[in-house]
Short mmCIF file of C-alpha atoms in Angstrom, two decimals:
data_model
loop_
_atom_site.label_atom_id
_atom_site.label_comp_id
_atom_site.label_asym_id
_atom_site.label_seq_id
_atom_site.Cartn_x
_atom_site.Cartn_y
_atom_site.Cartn_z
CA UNK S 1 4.97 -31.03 -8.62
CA UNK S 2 8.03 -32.36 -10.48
CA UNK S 3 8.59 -28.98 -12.28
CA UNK S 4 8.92 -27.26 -8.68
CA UNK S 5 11.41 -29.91 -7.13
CA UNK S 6 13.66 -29.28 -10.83
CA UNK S 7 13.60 -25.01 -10.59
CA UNK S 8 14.33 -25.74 -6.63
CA UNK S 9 17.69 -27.36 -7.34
CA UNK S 10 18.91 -25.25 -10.44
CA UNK S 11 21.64 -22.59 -8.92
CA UNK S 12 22.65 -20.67 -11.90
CA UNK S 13 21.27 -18.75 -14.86
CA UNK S 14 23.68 -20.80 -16.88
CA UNK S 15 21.62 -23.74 -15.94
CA UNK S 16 18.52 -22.37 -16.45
CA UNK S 17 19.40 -21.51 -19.82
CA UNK S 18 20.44 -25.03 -20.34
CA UNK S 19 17.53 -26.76 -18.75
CA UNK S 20 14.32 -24.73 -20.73
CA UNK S 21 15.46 -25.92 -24.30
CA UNK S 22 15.45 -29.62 -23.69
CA UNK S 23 11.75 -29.45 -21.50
CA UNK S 24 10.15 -27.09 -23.96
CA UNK S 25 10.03 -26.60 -27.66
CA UNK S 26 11.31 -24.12 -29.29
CA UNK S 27 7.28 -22.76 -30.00
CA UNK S 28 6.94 -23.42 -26.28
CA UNK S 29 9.75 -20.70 -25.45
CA UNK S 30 8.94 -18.16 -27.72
CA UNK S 31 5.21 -18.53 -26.25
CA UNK S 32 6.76 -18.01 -22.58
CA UNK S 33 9.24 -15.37 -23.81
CA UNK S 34 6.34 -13.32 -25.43
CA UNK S 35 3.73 -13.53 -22.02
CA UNK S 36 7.01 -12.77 -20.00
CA UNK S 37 7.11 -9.56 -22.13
CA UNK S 38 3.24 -8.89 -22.56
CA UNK S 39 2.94 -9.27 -18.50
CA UNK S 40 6.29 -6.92 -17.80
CA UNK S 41 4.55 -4.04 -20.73
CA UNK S 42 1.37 -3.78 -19.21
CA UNK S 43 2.20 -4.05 -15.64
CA UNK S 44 4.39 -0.96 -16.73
CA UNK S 45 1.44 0.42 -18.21
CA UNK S 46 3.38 3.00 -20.17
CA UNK S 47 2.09 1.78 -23.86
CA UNK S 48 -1.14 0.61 -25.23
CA UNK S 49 -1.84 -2.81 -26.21
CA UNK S 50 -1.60 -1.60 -29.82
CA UNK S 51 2.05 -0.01 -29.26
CA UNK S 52 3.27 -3.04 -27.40
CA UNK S 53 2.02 -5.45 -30.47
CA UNK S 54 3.58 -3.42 -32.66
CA UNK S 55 6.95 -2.75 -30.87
CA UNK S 56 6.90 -6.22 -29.73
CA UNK S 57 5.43 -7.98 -32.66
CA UNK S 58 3.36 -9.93 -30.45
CA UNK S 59 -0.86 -10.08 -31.46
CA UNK S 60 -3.09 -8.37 -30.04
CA UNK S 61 -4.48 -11.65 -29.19
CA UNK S 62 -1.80 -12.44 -27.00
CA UNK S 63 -1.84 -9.12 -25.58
CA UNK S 64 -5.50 -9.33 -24.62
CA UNK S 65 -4.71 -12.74 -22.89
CA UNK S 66 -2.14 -11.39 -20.67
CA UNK S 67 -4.42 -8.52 -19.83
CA UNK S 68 -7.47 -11.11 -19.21
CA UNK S 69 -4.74 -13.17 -17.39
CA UNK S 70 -3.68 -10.04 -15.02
CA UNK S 71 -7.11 -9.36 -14.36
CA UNK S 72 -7.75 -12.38 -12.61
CA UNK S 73 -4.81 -12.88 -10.96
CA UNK S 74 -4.85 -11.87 -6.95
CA UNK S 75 -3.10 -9.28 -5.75
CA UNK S 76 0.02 -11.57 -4.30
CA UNK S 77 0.15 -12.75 -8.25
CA UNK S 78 0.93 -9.99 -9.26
CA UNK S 79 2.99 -8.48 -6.86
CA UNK S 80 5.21 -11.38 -7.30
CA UNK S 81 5.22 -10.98 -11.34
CA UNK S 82 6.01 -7.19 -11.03
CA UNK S 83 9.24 -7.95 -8.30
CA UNK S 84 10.63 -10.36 -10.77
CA UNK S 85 9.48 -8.61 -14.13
CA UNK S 86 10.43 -4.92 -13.15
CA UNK S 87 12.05 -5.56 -9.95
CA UNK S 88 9.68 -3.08 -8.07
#
């Protein structure tokens, strides 16, 4: 995949940070942003869905999909989400 071969050769958070706004809209971010955070608050499981869409001001909608999304994601998946999300 194209996207793969790109995130292989970028080095630096700077570039990162550089990079994401001109592939993705700003709607497309936010999106990302929010599942980053709805993935790293229930894989903490230390708040409900309700307290993280209030804290958060995410929906609950989104917060279901993340669950639903965790759910069916293998073990690996989500070992790999909670090293990079909580660093655990």
């Amino acid at each position: 995949m194209m996207i793969n071969e790109l995130f292989r050769t970028i080095s630096s958070e700077e570039d990162i940070s550089l990079i994401l706004p001109l592939l993705l809209s700003p709607e497309e971010l936010n999106a990302i942003n929010a599942r980053t955070l709805v993935y790293k608050e229930l894989l903490l499981a230390q708040r409900s869905q309700r307290e993280i869409a209030k804290i958060h001001g995410i929906s609950i909608a989104t917060i279901t999909r993340g669950s639903n999304n965790l759910k069916s994601m293998s073990e690996k998946e989500k070992k790999l989400l909670q090293t990079l999300l909580i660093g655990k």
